[in-house]
XYZ file of C-alpha atoms in Angstrom:
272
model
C -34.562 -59.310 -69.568
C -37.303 -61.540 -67.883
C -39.433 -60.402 -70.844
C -37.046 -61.122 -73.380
C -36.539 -64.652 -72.332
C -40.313 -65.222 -71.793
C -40.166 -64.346 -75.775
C -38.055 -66.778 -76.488
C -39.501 -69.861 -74.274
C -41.527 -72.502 -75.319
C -43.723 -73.811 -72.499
C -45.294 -76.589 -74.761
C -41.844 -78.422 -75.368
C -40.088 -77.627 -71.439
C -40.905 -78.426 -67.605
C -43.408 -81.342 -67.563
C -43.869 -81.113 -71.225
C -40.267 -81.568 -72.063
C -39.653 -84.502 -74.552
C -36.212 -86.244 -73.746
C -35.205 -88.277 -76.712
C -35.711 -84.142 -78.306
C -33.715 -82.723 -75.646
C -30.753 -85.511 -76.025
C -30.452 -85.453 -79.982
C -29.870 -82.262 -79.152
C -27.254 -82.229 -76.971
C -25.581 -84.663 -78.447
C -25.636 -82.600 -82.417
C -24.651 -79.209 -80.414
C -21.480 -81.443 -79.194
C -20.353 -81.540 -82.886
C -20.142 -77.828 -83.568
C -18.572 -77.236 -80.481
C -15.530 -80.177 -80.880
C -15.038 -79.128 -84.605
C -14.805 -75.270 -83.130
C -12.579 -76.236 -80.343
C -10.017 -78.461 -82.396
C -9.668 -75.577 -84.800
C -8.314 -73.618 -81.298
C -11.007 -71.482 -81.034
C -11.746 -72.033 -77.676
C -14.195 -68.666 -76.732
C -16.181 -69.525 -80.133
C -16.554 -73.144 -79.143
C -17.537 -72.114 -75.251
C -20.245 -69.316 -76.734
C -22.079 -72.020 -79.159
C -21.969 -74.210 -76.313
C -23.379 -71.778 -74.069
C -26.196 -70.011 -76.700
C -26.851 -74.159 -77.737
C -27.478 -75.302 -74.525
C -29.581 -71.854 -73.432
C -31.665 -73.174 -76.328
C -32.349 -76.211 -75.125
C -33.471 -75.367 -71.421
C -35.699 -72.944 -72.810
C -37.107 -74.120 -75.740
C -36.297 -77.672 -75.405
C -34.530 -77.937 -78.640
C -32.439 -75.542 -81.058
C -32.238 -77.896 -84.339
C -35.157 -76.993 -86.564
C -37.824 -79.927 -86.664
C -36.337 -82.049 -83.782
C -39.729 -83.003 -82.165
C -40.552 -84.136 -86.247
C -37.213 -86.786 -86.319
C -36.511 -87.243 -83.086
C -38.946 -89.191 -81.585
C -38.411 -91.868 -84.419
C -34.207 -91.693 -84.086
C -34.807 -92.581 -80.464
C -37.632 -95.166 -81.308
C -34.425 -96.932 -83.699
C -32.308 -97.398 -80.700
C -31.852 -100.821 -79.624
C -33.216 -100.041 -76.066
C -36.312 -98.525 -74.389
C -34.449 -94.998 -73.173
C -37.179 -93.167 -72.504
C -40.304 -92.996 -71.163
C -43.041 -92.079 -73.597
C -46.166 -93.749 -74.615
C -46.460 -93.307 -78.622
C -49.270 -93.033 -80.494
C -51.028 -95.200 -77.483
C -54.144 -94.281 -75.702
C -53.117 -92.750 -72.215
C -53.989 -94.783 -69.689
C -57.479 -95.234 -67.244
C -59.261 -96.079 -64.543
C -60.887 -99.125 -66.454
C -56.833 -100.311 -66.487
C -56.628 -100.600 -63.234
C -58.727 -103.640 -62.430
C -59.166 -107.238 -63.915
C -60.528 -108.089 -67.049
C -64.101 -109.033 -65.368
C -65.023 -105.321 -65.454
C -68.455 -104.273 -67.814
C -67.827 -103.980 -71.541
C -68.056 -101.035 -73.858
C -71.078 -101.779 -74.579
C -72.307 -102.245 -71.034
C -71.205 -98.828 -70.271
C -72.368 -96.932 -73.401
C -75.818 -98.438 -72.287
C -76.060 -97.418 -68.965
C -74.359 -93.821 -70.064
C -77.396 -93.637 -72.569
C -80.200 -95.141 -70.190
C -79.038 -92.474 -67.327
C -79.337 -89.768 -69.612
C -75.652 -88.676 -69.792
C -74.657 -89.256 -72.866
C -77.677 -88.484 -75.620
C -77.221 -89.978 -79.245
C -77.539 -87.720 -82.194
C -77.462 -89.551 -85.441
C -74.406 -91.649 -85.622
C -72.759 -88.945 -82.776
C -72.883 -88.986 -79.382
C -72.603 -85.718 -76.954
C -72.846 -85.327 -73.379
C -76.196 -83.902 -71.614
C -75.890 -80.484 -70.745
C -76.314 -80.749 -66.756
C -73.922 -83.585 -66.499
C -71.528 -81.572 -68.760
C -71.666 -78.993 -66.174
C -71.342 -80.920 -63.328
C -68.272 -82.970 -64.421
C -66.653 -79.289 -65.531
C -67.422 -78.443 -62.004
C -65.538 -81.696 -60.649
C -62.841 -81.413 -62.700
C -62.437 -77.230 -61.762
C -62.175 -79.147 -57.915
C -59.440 -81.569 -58.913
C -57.220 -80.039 -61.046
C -55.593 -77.728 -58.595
C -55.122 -79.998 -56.029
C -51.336 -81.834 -55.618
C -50.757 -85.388 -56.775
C -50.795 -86.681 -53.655
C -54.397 -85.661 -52.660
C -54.957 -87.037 -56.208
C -53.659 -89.877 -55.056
C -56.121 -90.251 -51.943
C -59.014 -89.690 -54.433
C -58.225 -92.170 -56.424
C -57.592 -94.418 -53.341
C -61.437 -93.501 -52.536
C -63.162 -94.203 -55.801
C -60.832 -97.514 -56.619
C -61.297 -100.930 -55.090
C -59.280 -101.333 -51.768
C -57.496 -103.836 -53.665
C -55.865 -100.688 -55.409
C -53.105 -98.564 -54.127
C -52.639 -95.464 -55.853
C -49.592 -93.669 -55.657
C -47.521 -91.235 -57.025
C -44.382 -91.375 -59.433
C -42.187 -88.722 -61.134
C -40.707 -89.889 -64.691
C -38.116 -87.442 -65.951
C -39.929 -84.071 -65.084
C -43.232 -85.432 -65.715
C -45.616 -86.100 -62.453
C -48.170 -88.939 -62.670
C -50.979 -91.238 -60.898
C -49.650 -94.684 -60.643
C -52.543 -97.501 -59.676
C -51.061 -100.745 -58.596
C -52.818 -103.955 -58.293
C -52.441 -107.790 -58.258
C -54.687 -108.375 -60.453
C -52.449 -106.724 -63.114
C -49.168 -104.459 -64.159
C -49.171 -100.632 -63.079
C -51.632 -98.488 -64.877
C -49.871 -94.977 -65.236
C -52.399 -92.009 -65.078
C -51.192 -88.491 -66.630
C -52.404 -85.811 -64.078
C -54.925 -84.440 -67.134
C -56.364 -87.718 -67.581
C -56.635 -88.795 -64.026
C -58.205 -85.440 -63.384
C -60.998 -86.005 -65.648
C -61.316 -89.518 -65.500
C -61.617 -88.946 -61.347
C -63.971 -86.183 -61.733
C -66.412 -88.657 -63.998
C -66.875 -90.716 -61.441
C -68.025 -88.131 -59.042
C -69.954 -86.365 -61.049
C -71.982 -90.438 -62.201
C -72.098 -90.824 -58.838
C -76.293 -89.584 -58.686
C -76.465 -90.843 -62.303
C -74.944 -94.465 -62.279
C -75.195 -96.707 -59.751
C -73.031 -99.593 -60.438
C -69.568 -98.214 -59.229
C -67.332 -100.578 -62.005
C -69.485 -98.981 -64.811
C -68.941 -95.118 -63.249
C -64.845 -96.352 -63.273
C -65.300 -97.979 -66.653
C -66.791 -94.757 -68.219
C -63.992 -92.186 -67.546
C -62.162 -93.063 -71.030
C -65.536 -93.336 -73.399
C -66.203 -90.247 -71.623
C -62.495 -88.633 -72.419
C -63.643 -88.606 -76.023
C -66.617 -86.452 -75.747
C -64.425 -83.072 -73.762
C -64.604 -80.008 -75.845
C -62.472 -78.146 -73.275
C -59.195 -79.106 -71.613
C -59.517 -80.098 -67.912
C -56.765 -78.222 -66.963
C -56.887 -75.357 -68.413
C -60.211 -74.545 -69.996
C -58.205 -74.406 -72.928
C -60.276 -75.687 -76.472
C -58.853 -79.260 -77.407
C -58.707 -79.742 -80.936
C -58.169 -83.300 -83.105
C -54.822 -83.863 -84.815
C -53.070 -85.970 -86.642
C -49.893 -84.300 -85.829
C -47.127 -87.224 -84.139
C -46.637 -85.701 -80.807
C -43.287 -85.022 -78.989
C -41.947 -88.228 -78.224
C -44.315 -90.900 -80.789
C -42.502 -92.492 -83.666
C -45.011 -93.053 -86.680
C -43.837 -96.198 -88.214
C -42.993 -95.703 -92.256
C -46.082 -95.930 -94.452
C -48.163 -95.697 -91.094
C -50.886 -92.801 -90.747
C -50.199 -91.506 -87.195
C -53.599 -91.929 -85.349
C -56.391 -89.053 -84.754
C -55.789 -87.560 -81.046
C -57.397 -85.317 -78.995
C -55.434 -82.898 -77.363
C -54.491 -79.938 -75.695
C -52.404 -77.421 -77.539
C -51.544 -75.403 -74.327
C -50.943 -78.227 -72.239
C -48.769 -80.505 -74.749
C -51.934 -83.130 -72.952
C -53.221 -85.801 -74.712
C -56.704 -86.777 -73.527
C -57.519 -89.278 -76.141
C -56.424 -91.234 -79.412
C -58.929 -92.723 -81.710
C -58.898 -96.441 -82.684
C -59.088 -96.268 -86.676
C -59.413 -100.178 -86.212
C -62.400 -100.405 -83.746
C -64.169 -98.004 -86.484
């Protein structure tokens, strides 16, 4: 039985990777089988679709074909902001989480190039093979470790005029950094793992300690393998769970994780 359900899950669209506006067009189309069923008087018809429907739902996250393909943008139509999901956006960082008086790009590129972590090749860029190992090796540290002590990391590598805590949206878990100098920055747990383990592992590379912060997202760009799971991420175009493309747009170019449902960057067509 255990196996047979295990068949039938789908890990990428349930638990922490569950999209809601999915999971709520849903339930709300598998009410209109059910009522038409159930006025006709077949009450033990309408009670079974209900039943196989909503089984559908809690273990694949949705039983309409294509959902995750029109639901995110029937949810993005609605005249109020009912869920929580960031789009095509860029997932938030470490460099959010302080004032605007922080190094620029090109500050950091330079002093990633000068230390020797990140080498250019051509018009490309790729990370030096010891520091590549070393931030692996931090991020292996991290990413088993709960939110909370998370939470106390980030707490150690952040200004003190940065609280980090922790925050639970729907059934996804996440880093929140608070400041004064500015509104929340919210850190998904793959992000703030690799973003965290950057700065340790720039810690005998970099010495300025806003430019080691500043360097977790340029950084983001160049993983090959998914800080989580070792998983390989791979660059799509493909609108995630929960983004609505607008018409005649070109959803952006993300990096992500397949296994995770974790998105670890999205490329800027703009800055290009």
């Amino acid at each position: 039985m255990i196996d047979s359900l295990e068949r039938v899950r789908r890990p990428e669209y349930t638990g922490e990777n569950r999209c809601w506006p999915c999971t709520v067009t849903n339930g709300l189309l598998l009410t209109v089988p059910v009522a038409v069923v159930a006025v006709l008087g077949q009450w033990l018809l309408a009670a079974a679709i209900g039943v196989v429907g909503t089984a559908g739902i809690l273990l694949r996250g949705y039983v309409v074909p294509y959902t995750p393909r029109f639901a995110p943008r029937l949810a993005a139509a609605l005249p109020v902001e009912a869920f929580d999901h960031d789009g095509g956006s860029d997932p938030g960082s470490l460099s959010g989480s302080v004032d605007e008086t922080g190094p620029s790009g090109e500050t950091v590129l330079a002093e990633l190039v000068e230390s020797g972590v990140v080498l250019p090749e051509g018009e490309q860029l790729r990370l030096e093979s010891e520091f590549r190992d070393d931030w692996r090796e931090e991020m292996t540290s991290l990413r088993d470790v709960d939110l909370e002590t998370l939470a106390g990391v980030a707490d150690d590598l952040t200004p003190s005029s940065i609280e980090a805590k922790t925050s639970r949206v729907w059934d996804r878990s996440q880093l929140v950094l608070e400041s004064d100098a500015g509104p929340p920055v919210t850190l998904r747990r793959g992000v703030a793992v690799a973003e965290l383990a950057a700065v340790c592992a720039l810690e005998s590379r970099v010495d300025d300690a806003a430019v080691r912060r500043a360097a977790g997202r340029p950084l983001r760009s160049l993983l090959a393998e998914c800080p989580l799971c070792d998983g390989e991420l791979t660059v799509s175009q493909a609108s995630c769970c929960g983004e609505a493309t607008p018409v005649g747009k070109t959803p952006s170019e993300k990096l992500l994780c397949p296994a995770c449902n974790e998105r670890f960057f999205v490329f800027d067509e703009s800055a290009a």
